[in-house]
Each structure stands twice: as structure tokens, then as C-alpha cells.
CSV table of C-alpha atoms in Angstrom, one decimal:
chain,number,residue,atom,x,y,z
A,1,UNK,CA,6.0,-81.4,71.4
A,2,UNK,CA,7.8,-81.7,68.2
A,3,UNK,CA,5.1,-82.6,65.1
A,4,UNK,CA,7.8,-81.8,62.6
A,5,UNK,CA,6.6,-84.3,59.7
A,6,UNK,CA,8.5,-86.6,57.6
A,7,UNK,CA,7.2,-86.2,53.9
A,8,UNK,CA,5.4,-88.3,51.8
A,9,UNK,CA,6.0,-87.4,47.8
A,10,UNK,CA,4.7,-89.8,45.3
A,11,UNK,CA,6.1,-88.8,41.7
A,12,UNK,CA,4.4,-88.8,38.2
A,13,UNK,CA,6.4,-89.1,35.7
A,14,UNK,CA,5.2,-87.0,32.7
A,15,UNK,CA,5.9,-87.3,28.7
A,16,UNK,CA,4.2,-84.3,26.4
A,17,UNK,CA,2.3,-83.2,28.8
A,18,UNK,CA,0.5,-86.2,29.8
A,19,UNK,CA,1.3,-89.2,32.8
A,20,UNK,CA,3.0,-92.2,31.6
A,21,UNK,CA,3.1,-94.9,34.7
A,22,UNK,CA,-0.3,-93.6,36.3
A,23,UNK,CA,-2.8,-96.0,33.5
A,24,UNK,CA,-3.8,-98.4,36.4
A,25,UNK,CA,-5.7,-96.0,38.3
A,26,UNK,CA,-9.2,-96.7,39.0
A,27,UNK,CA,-11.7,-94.6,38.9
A,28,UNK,CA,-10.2,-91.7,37.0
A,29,UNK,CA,-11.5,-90.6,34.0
A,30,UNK,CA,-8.6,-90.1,32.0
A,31,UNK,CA,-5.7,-91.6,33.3
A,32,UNK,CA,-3.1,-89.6,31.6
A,33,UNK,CA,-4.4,-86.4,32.8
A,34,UNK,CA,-1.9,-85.2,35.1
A,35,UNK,CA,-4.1,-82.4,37.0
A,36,UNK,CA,-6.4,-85.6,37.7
A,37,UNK,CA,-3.7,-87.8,39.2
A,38,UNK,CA,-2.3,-84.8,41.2
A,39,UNK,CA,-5.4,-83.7,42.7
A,40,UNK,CA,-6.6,-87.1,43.9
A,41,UNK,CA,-2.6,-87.5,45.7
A,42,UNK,CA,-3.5,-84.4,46.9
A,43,UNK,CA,-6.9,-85.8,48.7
A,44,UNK,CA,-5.1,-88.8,49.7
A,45,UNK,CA,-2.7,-86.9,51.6
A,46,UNK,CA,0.4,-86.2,49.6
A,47,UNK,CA,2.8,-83.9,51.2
A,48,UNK,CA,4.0,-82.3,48.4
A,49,UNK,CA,3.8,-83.9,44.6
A,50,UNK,CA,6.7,-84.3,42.2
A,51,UNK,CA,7.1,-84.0,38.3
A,52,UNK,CA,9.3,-85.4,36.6
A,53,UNK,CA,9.0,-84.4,33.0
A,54,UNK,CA,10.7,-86.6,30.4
A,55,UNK,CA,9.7,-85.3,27.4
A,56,UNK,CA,12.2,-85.9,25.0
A,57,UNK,CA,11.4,-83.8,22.0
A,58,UNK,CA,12.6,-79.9,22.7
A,59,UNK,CA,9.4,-78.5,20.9
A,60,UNK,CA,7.2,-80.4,23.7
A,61,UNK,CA,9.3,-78.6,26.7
A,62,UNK,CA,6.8,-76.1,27.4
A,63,UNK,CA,3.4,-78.3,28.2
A,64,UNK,CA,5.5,-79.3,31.8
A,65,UNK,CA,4.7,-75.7,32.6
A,66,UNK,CA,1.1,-75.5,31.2
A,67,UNK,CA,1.4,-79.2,33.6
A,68,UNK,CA,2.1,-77.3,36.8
A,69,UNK,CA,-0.1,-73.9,35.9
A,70,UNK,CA,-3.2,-76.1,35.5
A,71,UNK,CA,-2.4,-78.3,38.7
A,72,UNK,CA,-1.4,-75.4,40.7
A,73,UNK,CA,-4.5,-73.7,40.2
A,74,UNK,CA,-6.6,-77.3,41.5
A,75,UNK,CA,-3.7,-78.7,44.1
A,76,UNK,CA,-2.4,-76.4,47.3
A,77,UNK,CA,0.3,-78.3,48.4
A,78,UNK,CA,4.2,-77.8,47.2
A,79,UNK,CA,4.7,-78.8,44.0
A,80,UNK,CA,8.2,-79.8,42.3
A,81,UNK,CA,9.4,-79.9,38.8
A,82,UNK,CA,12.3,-82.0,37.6
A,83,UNK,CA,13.8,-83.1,34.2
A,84,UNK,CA,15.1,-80.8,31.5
A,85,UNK,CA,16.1,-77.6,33.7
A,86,UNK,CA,19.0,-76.4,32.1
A,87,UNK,CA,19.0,-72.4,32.6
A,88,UNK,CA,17.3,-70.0,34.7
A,89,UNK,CA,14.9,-69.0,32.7
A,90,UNK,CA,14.0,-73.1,32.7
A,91,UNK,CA,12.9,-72.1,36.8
A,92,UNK,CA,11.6,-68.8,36.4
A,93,UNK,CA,8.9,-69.9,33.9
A,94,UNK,CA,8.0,-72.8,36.3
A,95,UNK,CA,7.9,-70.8,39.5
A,96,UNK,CA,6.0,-68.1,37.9
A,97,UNK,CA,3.2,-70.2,37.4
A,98,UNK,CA,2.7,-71.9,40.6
A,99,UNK,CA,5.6,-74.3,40.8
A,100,UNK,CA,7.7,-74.2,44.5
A,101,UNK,CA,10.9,-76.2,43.9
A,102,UNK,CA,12.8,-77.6,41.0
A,103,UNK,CA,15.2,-80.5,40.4
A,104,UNK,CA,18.5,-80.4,39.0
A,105,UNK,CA,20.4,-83.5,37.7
A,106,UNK,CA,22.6,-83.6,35.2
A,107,UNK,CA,23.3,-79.9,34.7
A,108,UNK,CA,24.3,-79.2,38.2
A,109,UNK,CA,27.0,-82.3,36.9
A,110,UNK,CA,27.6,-80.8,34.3
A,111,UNK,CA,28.0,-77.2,35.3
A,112,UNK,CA,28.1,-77.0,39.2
A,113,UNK,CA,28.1,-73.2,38.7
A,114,UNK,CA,24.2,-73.8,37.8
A,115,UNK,CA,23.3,-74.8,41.6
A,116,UNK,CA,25.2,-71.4,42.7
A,117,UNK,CA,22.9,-69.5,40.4
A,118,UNK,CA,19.7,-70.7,40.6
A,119,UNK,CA,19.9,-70.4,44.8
A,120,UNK,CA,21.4,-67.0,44.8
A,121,UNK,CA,18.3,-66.3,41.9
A,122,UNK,CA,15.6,-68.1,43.2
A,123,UNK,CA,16.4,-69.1,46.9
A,124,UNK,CA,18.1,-72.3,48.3
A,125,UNK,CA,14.8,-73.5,49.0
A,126,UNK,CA,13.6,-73.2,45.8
A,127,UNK,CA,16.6,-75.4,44.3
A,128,UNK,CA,16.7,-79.5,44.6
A,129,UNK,CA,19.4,-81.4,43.0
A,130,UNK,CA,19.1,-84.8,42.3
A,131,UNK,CA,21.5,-87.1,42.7
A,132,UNK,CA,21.6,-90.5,41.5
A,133,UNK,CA,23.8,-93.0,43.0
A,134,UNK,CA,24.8,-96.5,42.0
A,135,UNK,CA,27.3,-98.6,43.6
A,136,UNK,CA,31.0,-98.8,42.2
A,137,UNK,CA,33.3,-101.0,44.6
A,138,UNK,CA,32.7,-99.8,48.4
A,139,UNK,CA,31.9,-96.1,47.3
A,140,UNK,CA,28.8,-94.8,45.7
A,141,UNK,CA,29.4,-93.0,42.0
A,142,UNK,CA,27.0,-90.1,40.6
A,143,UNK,CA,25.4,-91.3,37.6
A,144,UNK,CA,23.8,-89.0,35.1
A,145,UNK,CA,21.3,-90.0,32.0
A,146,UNK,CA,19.2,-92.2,33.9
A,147,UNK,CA,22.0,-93.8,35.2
A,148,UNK,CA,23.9,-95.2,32.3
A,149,UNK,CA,26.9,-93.0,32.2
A,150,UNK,CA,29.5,-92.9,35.4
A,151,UNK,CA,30.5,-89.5,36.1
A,152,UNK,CA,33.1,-91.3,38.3
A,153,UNK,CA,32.1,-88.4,40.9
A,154,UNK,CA,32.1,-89.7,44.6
A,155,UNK,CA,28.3,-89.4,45.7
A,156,UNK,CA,29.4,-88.5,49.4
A,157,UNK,CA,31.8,-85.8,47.9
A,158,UNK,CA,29.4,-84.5,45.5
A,159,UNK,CA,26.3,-83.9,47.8
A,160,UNK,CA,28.6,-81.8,50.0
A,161,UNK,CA,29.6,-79.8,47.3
A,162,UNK,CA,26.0,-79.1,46.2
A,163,UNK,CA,25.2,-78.5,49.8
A,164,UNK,CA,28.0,-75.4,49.8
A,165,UNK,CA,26.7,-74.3,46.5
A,166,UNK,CA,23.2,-73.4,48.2
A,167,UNK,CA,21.1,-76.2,47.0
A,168,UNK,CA,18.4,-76.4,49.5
A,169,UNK,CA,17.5,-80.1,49.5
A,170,UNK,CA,18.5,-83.3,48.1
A,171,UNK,CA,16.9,-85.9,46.5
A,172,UNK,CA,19.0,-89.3,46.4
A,173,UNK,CA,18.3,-92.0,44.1
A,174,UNK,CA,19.6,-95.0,44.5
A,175,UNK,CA,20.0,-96.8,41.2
A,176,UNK,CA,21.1,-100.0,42.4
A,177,UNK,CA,17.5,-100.3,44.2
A,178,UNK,CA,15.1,-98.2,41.8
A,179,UNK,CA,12.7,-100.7,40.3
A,180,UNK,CA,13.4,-103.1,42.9
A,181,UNK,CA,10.6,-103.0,45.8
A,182,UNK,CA,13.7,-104.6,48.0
A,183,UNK,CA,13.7,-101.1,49.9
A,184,UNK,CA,15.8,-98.1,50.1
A,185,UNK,CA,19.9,-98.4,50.2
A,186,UNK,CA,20.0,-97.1,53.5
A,187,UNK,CA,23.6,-97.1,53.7
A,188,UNK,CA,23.8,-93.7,51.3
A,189,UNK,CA,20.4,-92.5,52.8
A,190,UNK,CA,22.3,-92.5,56.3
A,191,UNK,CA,25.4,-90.8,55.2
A,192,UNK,CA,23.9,-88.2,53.0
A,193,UNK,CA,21.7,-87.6,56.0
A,194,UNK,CA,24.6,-87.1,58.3
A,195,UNK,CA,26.8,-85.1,55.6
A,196,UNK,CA,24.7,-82.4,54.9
A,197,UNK,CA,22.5,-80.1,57.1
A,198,UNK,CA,19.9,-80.0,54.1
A,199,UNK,CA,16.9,-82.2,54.0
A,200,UNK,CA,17.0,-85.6,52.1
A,201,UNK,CA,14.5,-87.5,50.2
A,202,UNK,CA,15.4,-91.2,49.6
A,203,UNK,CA,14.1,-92.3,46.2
A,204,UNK,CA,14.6,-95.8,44.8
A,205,UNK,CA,13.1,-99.1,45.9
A,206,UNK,CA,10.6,-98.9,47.8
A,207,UNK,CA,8.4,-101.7,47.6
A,208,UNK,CA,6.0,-101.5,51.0
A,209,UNK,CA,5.3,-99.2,54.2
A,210,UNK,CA,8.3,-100.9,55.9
A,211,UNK,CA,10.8,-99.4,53.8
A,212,UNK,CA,9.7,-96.0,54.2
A,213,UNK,CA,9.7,-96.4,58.0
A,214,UNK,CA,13.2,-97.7,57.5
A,215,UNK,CA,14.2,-94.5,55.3
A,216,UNK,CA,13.4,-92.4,58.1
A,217,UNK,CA,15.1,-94.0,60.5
A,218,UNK,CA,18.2,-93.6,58.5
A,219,UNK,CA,17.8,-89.8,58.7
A,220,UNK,CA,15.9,-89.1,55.5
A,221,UNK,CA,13.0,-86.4,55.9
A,222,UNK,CA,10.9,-87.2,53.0
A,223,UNK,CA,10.3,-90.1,50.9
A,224,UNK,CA,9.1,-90.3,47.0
A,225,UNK,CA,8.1,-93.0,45.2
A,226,UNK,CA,6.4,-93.8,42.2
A,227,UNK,CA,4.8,-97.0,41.4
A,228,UNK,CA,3.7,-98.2,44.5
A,229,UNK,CA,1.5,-95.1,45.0
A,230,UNK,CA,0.5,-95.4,40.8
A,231,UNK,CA,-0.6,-98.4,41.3
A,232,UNK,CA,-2.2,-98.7,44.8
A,233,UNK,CA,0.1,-101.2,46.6
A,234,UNK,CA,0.0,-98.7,49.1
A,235,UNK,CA,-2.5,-95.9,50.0
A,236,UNK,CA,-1.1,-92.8,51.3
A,237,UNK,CA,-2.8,-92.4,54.2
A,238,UNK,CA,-2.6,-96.1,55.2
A,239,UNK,CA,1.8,-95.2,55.1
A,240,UNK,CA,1.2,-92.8,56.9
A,241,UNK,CA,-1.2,-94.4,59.9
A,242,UNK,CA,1.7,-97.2,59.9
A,243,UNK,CA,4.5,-94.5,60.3
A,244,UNK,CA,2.2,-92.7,63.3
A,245,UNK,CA,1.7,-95.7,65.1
A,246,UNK,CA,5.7,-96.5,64.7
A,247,UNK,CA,6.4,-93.1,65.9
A,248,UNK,CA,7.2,-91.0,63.1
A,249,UNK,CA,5.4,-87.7,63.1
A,250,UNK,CA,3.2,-87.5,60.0
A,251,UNK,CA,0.7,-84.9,59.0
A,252,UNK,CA,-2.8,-87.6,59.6
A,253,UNK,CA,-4.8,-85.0,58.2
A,254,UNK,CA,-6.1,-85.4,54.5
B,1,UNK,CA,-14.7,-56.7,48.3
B,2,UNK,CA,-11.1,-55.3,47.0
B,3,UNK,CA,-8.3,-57.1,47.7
B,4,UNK,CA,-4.9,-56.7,46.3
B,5,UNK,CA,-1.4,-58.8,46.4
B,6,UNK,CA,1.4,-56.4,47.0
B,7,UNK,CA,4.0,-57.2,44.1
B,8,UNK,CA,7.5,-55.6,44.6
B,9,UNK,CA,9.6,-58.1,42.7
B,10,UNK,CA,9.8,-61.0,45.1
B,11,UNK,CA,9.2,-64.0,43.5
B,12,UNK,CA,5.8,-65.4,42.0
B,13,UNK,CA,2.6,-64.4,43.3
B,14,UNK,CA,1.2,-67.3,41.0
B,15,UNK,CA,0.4,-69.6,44.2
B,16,UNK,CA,-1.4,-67.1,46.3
B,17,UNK,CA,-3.6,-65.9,43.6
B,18,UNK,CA,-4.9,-69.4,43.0
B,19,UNK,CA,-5.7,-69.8,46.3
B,20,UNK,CA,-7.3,-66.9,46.6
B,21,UNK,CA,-9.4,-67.9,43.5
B,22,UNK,CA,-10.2,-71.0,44.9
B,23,UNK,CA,-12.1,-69.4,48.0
B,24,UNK,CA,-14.3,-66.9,45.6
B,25,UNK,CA,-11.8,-64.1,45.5
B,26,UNK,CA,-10.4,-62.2,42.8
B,27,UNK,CA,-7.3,-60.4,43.9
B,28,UNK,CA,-5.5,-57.4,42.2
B,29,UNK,CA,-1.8,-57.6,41.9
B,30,UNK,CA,-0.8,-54.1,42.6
B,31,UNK,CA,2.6,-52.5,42.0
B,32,UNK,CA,1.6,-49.2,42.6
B,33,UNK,CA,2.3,-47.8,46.3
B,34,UNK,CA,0.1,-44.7,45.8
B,35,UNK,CA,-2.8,-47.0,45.2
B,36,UNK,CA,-3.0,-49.3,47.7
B,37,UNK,CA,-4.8,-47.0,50.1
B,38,UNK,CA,-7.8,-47.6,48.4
B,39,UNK,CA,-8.1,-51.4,48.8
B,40,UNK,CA,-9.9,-52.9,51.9
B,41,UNK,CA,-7.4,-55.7,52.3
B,42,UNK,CA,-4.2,-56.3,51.5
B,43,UNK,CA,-1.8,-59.5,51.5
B,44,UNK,CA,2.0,-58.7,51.5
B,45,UNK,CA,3.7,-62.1,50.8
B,46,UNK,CA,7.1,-62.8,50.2
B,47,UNK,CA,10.0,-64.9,49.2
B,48,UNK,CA,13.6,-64.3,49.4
B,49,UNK,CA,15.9,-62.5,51.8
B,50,UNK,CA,14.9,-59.6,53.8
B,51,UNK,CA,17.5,-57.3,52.6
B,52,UNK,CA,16.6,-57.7,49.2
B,53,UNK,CA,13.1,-57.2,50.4
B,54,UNK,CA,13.1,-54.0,52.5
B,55,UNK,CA,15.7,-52.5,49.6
B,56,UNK,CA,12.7,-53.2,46.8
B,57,UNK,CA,10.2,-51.9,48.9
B,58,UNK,CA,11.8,-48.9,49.8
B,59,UNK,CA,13.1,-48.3,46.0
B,60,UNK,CA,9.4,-48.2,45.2
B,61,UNK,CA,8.1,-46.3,47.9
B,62,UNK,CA,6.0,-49.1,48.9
B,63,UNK,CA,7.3,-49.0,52.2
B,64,UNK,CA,5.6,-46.1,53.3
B,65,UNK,CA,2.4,-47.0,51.6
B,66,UNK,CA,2.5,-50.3,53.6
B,67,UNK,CA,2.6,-48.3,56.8
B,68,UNK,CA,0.0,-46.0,56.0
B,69,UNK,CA,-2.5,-48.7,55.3
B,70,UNK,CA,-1.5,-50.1,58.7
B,71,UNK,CA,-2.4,-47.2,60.2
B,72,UNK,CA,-5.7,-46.9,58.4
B,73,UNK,CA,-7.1,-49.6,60.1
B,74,UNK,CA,-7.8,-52.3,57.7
B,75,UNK,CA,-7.0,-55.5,57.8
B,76,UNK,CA,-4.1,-56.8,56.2
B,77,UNK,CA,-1.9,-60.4,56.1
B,78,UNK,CA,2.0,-60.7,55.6
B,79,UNK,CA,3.2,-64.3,54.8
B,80,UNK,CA,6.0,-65.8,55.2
B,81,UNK,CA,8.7,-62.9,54.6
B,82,UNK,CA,5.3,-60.6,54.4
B,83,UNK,CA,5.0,-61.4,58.3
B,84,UNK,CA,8.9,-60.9,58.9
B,85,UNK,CA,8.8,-57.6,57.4
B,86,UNK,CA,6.4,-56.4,59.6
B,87,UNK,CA,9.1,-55.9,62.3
B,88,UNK,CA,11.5,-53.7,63.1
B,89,UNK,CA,14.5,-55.6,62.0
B,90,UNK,CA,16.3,-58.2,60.8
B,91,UNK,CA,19.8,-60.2,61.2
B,92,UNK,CA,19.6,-61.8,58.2
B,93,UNK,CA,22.5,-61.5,55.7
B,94,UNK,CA,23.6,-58.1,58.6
B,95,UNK,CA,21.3,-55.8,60.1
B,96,UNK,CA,18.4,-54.9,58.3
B,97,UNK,CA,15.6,-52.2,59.1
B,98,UNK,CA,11.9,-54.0,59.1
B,99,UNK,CA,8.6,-52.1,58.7
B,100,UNK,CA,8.9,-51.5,62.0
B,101,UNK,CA,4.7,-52.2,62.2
B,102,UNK,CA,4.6,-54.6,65.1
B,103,UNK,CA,7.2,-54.8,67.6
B,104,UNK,CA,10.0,-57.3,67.8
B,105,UNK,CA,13.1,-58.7,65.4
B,106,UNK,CA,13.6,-61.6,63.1
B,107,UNK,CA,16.3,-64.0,64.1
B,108,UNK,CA,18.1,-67.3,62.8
B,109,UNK,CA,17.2,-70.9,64.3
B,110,UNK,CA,20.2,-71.1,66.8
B,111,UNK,CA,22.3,-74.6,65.7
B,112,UNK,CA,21.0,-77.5,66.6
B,113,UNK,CA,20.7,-81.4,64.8
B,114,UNK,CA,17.8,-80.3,63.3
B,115,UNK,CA,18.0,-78.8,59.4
B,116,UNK,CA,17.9,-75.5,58.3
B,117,UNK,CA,15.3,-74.5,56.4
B,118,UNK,CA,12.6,-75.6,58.8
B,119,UNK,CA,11.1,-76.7,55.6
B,120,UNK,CA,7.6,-79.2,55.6
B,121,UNK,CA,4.7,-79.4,57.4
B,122,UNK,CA,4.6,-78.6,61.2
B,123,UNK,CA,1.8,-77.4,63.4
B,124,UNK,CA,0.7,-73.9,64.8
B,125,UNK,CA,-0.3,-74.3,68.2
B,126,UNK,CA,-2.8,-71.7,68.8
B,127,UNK,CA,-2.0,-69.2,71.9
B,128,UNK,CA,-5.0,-67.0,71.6
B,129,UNK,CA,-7.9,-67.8,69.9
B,130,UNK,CA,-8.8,-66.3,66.7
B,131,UNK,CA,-10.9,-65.8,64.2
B,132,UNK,CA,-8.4,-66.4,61.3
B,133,UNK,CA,-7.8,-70.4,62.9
B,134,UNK,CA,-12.2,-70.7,62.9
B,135,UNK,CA,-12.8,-74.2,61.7
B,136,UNK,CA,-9.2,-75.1,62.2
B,137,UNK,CA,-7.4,-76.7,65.3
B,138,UNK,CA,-3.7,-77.0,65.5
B,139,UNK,CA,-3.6,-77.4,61.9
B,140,UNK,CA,-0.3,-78.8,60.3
B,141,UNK,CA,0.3,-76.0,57.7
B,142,UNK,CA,3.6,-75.6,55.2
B,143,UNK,CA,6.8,-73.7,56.4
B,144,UNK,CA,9.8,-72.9,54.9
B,145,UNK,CA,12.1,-70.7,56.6
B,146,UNK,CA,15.3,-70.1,58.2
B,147,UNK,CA,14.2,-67.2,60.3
B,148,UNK,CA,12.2,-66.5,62.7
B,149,UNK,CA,9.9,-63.6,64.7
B,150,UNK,CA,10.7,-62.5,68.4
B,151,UNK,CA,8.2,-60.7,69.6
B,152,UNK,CA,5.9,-59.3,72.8
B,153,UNK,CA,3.4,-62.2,74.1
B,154,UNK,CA,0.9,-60.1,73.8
B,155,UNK,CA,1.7,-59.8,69.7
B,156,UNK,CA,1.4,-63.4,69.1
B,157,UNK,CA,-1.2,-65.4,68.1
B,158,UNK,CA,0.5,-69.4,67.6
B,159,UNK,CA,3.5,-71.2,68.5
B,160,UNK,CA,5.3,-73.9,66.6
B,161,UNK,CA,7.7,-76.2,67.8
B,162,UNK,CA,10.9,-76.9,66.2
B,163,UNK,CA,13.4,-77.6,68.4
B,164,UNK,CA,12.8,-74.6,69.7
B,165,UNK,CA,9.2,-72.8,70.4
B,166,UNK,CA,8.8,-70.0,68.5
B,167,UNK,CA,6.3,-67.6,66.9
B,168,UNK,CA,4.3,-68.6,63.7
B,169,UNK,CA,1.3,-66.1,63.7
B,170,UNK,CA,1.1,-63.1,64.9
B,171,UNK,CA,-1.6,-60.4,65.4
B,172,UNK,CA,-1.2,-56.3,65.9
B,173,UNK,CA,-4.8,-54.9,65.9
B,174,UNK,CA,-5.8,-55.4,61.9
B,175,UNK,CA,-2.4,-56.7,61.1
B,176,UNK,CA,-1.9,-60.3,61.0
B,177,UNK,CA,1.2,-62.1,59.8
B,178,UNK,CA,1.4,-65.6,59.3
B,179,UNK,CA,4.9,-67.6,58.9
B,180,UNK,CA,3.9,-70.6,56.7
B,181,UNK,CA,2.3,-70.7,53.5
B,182,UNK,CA,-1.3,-70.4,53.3
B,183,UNK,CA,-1.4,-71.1,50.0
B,184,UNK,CA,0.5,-74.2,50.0
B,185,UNK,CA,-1.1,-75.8,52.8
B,186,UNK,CA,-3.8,-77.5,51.5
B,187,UNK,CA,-7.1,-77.5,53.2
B,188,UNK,CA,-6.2,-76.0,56.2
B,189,UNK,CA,-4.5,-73.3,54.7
B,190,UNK,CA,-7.4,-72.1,52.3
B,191,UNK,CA,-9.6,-71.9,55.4
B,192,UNK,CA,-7.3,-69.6,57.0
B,193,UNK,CA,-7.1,-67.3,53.6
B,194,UNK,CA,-11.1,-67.8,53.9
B,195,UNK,CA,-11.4,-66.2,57.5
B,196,UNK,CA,-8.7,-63.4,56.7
B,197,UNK,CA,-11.4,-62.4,53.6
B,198,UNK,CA,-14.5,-62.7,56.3
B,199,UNK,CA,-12.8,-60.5,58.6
């Protein structure tokens, strides 16, 4: 019997070194501690935990790696970094200190040849790239800088491409539906999903358990979200019971 | 208890350490093939591509120490790649030479709808008992991989199901090999790492 599960990711984002979005937690006893956060996602049944550093000073780069080394030595679950990766060095000193994956995002866009050299480095497993999507017409464009600038790339187009330049997973964001809580846009989650024989995560709007169920029956295999999982409007392990009594294979186990 | 973390150059050891650390043990990282002899357990992990392994291994002499140890008796674990290495060859990237310790060959997932890597959380069903899944049943562990053992029956010790049924743990003697990550898997995982140090 196939108990293949579909992937639950909640994402902190993470300025300097500390969380930004997780200050409504209850019960912690500091907030903004990022190996706090991650180790109770971790007891709540995260499937793997992702970072996304947005630190914008250069001279703050490095605490995203003392980030992962402390949670990696408290949380045993796959851990992702994403934000600010532009050269390989940028991975080596994340993996080497506990960190599985990492996210690429603007600098695969702006130098594809990056993707090619971090997988043939590292390992296509080791290498996401991130693609945010917003809607332009009937297509969907690839947007870099948080999604104010157009690249005018064509999403569908430029997911292949990383696909064939060994990235080992994509993480799809829709723009149009980040921030929302009106779901995931399904449409790009199904065609990405059908595209490429990589994994997707949809990212981007989801507002309850529904949504996710819905993500996954578009094809996605993982789902990440942020807020709703900062700030409790749905428990982990509560998604997940919903999912396993819909049908979707989940690991139940915390 | 001595145990030490074979390093030959494939990618971080970072994870396996602190997991190891977590369940009271303080591994070595050791480089040095002419020393491992004297360890009572060793862990061969591994990331990357089999090739690259085997050449790194062999570069370093490390290959034969591997064997040697094997042949001593004492209990060792190969994960992930570690485990694939184990056997006696390899089709991925061409034909590659194993370790040749236990039996068998290391083949791709055949095509199917499903994604390659098999990467996430699956479970190992358990053919034989042992004492390395004590206080674990089934348990959904973390896999990534695009390749696979074929081995003897008698060789394996769990199953996993991904489109097709294959082997996930294996057991030669005092060699055990395990395909997903220990390390990353959470609770379950840690337990397993736990009964590999009580052996």
C-alpha cells in the first residue's frame, strides 16, 4: 500500500537572525527565537521547516547560518534555507552545518547557469528554485524582488527549464494569492505539477485545511505556508487528520 | 563506546553528528582509513552519486579499510548512499563497482507517474524483525533517492512501497544499511540511530 506523504512545511521568515511574523505565539518564551519556533513545528508535526532569510543588510548574512546550525542541532527533520543564495559557497556554508535543501530565486533568473552548478555541486536534491508567479493576461509571468519587477519570463516555460538544469524541486508562489487566505491558484499548481517530473510545493494563499486538500489534488506534493501556522488558525496535526480522513496519505505521527 | 563517521568528501556530516549527539553519543569523524579498525562502530553515510563515491573511496584507500572492518565483525550502518555502497554495483551515471559487502546491485526507479527523487516521508514495512526497529513500528522515516537496492530475501530487513516494492533496510550479519535518513527523520529516526549504538 502506497503511504507516500504529501508534505506539510510551514515557513518562518527570518530578519538578523531572529523571526519576524512568529510574535503571536503563545506560550513561547521568546518569540523571535527561531530555534524555539522550529522546534515546537517540529513537535507539532512539521514535515520539513523552511527559512526564509530576509535580512537586508550584507554584514547580517551570516546569522541565517548560525540560524540553521543551532536548529539543526535541536530539530531532525529536513530543513531549507532560502533568500540571499547567490554563489556556491552561499550553499556550502549552509549545508555544512546541518541545512538539507536551499532556495534559489532571483539568481537562478538572473543567471540560469547557477541552478546547473549548484545540482552538479551539491545534488539536485539539494537544490529548490523558487518561482514566483503572478498573472499577466492568460499566462503566468516570473516575478523576481518580491514580485514587483516582471521578468516577462513565461512561468510554464521557465519551470521546465529549471527542471533540465537539475533543480530537484520547485516551490511555486503564487503572487496573485499570497496574503490572500482565498486558497492556492490551482491552475499553475496543476500545470507545474504536470510539466515537470520534480516535486512541487504550492505556496501562496492559503487561508484554511481546505485549500491544502485542494493543492494536492492538483498534483502538488508538499504545501508551505506561513501565517496560518504562525498564528494558529490551523494546527498541524489537525491539517493533517483532515487530509487522512480525505484520503491523502500524511505522516499522523508527531 | 567508539564510534566514528566515515568522512571521504561526500557532503556534510553536520546532520548525523547532531543526531548522534542528541542520543548521548559523541562520534569521531575520521578520514583516516588505517584507523578505523580500531573503532567498535562505524556509520558510512553518504550523499551524492555513486561513482563519485566509490572513486573517493578508493583514492583514499578507504575502500579496503571499509571491508576489513566488515570482516572484523563489528557492527556497522551505511545510509543512504552508505547502504548502496555496500553492494556490488551500481548503474548509476554507467556501471559502477560497489563494496561488493552484501550481495545484490543498485538500480533506478523504472518510469512511472510517480517523481523521481522518491523524496519525503514514506514507510519501512518491516520483513524481519529487528532489533534496530525496537520501539518502532512501520515508522514513516525521510527518503531521498533515485536509486534503489536489489538484493537476496534473505539480506533484507524492510520494504517500502513506492510504486514499486522495494528494499529500504538491509541486514548482512553486523552490517546494516538503511536507505532513508536517520538523521532527518525525527523521532523515529533517532530511535533507530539509538538501537544501532545498543547493539
Amino acid at each position: 500500500m502506497n503511504h507516500f506523504a504529501k508534505r506539510i512545511i510551514p515557513c518562518l521568515d527570518v530578519k538578523d537572525g531572529r523571526v519576524v511574523k512568529g510574535v503571536n505565539f503563545v506560550g513561547l518564551q521568546d518569540a523571535g527565537d527561531p530555534v524555539e519556533v522550529a522546534k515546537r513545528y517540529n513537535i507539532e508535526g512539521a514535515d520539513e521547516i523552511t527559512f526564509l532569510d530576509i535580512t537586508a543588510s550584507n554584514e547580517n548574512r551570516d546569522t541565517i547560518v548560525e540560524v540553521v546550525k543551532s536548529v539543526a542541532k535541536e530539530v531532525f527533520i529536513p530543513l531549507t534555507v532560502g533568500g540571499g543564495i547567490r554563489k556556491l559557497d552561499d550553499i556550502y556554508n549552509l549545508l555544512n552545518v546541518g541545512c538539507d535543501k536551499v532556495s534559489i530565486n532571483s539568481s537562478a533568473v538572473k543567471n540560469p547557469n547557477f541552478v546547473n552548478e549548484a545540482s552538479k555541486r551539491f545534488g539536485s536534491s539539494t537544490v529548490v528554485v523558487a518561482v514566483d508567479v503572478k498573472r499577466v493576461g492568460d499566462r503566468h509571468h516570473v516575478f523576481i524582488n518580491g514580485g514587483r519587477v516582471d521578468t516577462g519570463k513565461d512561468a510554464v516555460e521557465w519551470i521546465k527549464e529549471v527542471r533540465d538544469r537539475g533543480a530537484g524541486e520547485i516551490l511555486l508562489t503564487s503572487m496573485d494569492s499570497d496574503g490572500t487566505k482565498n486558497g492556492f491558484d490551482l491552475e499553475i499548481t496543476k500545470m507545474a505539477s504536470e510539466l515537470v517530473d520534480i516535486p512541487i510545493i504550492a505556496s501562496g494563499g492559503a487561508g484554511n485545511v481546505e485549500h491544502i486538500f485542494d493543492a494536492f489534488q492538483s498534483g502538488a506534493d508538499a504545501a508551505l505556508a506561513a501565517s496560518i501556522f504562525h498564528f494558529r488558525e490551523i494546527e498541524i496535526m489537525e491539517l493533517k487528520e483532515y487530509l487522512d480522513k480525505r484520503g491523502i496519505a500524511v505522516r499522523l505521527e508527531k | 563506546m567508539n564510534l566514528a563517521i566515515l568522512n571521504y568528501n561526500m557532503g556534510n556530516l553536520a546532520s548525523v553528528i547532531n543526531a548522534l549527539r542528541k542520543v548521548g553519543v559523541e562520534a569521531t569523524i575520521e578520514k583516516n582509513p588505517d584507523n578505523i579498525l580500531k573503532y567498535d562502530k562505524i556509520i558510512l553515510p553518504g550523499v551524492g552519486a555513486f561513482g563519485d563515491a566509490m572513486e573517493h573511496l578508493t583514492d583514499i584507500g578507504m575502500d579496503r579499510a571499509i571491508v576489513e572492518f566488515a570482516n572484523s565483525g563489528k557492527y556497522m550502518l551505511g545510509i543512504c548512499l552508505g547502504m548502496q555502497l555496500l553492494f556490488e554495483q551500481s548503474e548509476e551515471f554507467g556501471e559502477h563497482k560497489g563494496l561488493g559487502i552484501i550481495s545484490g546491485e543498485v538500480r533506478r526507479f523504472p518510469k512511472s507517474e510517480l517523481k523521481i527523487p522518491h523524496m519525503g516521508w514514506n514507510r519501512i514495512d518491516e520483513v524481519h524483525q529487528n532489533s534496530i526497529f525496537k520501539g518502532v513500528s512501520n515508522p514513516y522515516l525521510y527518503f531521498v533517492h533515485s536509486y534503489f537496492v536489489d538484493t537476496e530475501e534473505k539480506n533484507v530487513l524492510g520494504k517500502t512501497d513506492y510504486g514499486i516494492e522495494f528494499v529500504s533496510s538491509v541486514q548482512k550479519e553486523n552490517i546494516f544499511g538503511l536507505q532513508p535518513h536517520p538523521e532527518k527523520s525525527h523521532e523515529n529516526g533517532l530511535k533507530i540511530l539509538q538501537n544501532f549504538i545498543n547493539l
